[in-house]
Short mmCIF file of C-alpha atoms in Angstrom, two decimals:
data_model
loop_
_atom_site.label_atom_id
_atom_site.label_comp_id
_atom_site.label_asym_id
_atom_site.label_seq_id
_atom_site.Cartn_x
_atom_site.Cartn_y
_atom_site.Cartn_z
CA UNK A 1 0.00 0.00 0.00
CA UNK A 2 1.28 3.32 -0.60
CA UNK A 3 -0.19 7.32 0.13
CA UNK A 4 -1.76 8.44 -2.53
CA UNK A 5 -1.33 11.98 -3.95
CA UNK A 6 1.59 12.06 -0.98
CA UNK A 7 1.81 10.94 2.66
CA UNK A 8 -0.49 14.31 3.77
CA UNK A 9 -3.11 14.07 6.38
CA UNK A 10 -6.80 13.82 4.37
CA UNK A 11 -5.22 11.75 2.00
CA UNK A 12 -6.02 8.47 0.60
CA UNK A 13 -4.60 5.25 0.92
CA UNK A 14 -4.18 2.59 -2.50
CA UNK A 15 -2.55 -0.25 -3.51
CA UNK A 16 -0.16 -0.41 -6.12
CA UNK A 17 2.57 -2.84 -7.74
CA UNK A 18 4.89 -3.88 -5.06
CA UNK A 19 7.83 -2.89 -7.79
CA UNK A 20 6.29 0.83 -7.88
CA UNK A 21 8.22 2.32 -4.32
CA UNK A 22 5.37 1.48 -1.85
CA UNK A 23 5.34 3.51 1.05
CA UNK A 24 7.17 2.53 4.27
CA UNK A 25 5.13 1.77 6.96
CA UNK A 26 6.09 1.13 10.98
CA UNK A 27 3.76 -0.03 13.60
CA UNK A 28 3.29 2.04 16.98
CA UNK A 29 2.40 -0.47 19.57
CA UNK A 30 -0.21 0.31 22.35
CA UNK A 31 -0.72 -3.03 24.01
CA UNK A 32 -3.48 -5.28 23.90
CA UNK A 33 -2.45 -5.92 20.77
CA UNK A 34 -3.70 -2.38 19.28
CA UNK A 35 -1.44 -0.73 16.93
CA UNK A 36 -1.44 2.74 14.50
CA UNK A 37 0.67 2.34 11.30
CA UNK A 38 2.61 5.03 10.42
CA UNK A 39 3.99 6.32 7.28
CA UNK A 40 7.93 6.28 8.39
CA UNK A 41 9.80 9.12 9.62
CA UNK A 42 6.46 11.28 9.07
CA UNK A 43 3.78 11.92 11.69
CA UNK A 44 0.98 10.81 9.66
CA UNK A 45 -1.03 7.62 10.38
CA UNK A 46 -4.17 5.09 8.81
CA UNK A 47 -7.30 6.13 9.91
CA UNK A 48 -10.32 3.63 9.15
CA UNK A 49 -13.16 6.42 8.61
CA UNK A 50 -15.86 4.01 10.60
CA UNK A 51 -19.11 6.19 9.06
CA UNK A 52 -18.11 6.21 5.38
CA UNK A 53 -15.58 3.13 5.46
CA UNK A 54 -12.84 4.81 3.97
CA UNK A 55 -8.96 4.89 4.58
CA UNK A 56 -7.25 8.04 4.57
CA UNK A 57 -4.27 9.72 6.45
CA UNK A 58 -4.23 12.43 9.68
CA UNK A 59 -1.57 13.07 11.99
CA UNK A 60 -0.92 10.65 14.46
CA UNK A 61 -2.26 11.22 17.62
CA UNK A 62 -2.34 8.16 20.22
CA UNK A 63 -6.07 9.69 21.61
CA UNK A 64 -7.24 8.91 18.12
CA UNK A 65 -9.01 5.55 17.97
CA UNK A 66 -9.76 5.36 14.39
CA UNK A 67 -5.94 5.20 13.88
CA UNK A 68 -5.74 1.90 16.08
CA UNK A 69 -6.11 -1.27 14.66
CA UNK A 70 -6.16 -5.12 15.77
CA UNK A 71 -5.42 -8.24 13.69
CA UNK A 72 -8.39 -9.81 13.60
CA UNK A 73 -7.04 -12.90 11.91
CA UNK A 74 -2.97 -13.49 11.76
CA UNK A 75 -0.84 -11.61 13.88
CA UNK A 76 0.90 -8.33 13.45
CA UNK A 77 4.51 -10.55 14.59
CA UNK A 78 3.80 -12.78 11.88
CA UNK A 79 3.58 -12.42 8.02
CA UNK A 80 0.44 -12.58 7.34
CA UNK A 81 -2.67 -10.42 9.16
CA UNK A 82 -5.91 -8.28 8.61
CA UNK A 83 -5.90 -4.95 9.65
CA UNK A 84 -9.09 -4.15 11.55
CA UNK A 85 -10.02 -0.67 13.19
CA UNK A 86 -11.34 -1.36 16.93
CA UNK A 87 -13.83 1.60 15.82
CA UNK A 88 -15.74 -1.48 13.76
CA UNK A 89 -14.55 -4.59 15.02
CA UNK A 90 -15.70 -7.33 11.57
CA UNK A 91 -14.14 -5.11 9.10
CA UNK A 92 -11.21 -4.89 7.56
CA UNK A 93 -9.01 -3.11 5.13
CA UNK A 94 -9.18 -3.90 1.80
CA UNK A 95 -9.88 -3.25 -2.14
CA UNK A 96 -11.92 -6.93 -1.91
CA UNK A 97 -11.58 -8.23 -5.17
CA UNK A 98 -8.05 -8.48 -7.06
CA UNK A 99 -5.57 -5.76 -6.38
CA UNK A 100 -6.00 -2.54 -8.86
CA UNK A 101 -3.29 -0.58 -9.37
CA UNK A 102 -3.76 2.93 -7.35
CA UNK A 103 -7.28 1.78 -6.12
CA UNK A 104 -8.32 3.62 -2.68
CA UNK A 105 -8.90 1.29 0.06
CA UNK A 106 -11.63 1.20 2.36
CA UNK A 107 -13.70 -0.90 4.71
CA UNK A 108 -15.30 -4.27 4.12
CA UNK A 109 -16.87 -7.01 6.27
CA UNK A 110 -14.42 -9.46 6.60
CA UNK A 111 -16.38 -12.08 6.84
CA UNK A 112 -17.41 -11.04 3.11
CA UNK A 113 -14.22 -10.35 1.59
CA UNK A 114 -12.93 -13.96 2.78
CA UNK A 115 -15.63 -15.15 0.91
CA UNK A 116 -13.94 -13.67 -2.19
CA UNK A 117 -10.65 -13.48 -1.94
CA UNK A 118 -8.23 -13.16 0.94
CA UNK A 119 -7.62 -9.12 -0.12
CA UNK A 120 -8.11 -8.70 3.26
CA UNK A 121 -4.79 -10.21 4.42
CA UNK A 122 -1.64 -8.23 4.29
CA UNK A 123 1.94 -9.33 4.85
CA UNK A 124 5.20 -7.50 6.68
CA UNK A 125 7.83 -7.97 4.23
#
């Protein structure tokens, strides 16, 4: 996943090629296995937008819940996990079908995107 149109807070979030610079991301940990992700050595974060089920970017701010997210299934140590806000625990982040280059993601049941694909999962290389 990479910022789209810049790492700026309002922003969107997309997918794109692996081989087209994604964005570096690092996890702030808040225990109880909560984290924000962070666009490295910037100040901006994920929010999951709970009423319109979007993704964008704001600064991070560790009072803000709808930057925090839990890995509903996998784990964040591992490769392989969903990222789901604990504003709307069920949903995930996602584009839910196969991966479009510089589509916006946003928020989907989980439970229905597994049904479809596993665009839901995303790994820590």
């Amino acid at each position: 996943m990479r910022c789209r149109n810049g790492c700026n807070a309002g922003n969107a979030v997309a997918i794109f090629h692996c081989d087209d610079k994604p964005t570096q991301w690092t996890f702030i940990e808040y225990g109880a296995g909560q984290i924000a992700v962070k666009v490295a050595n910037k100040n901006i974060c994920i929010e999951g937008e709970p009423e319109f089920n979007i993704v964008t970017l704001g600064s991070c701010s560790a009072s803000n819940k709808n930057q925090r997210f839990i890995a509903e299934e996998g784990d964040f140590n591992g490769r392989r996990f969903e990222l789901t806000p604990i504003t709307k625990r069920g949903w995930c982040v996602t584009q839910r079908h196969h991966p479009k280059n510089n589509e916006a993601l946003k928020l989907e049941r989980c439970a229905s995107v597994r049904r479809y694909s596993d665009t839901s999962f995303w790994n820590k290389v």
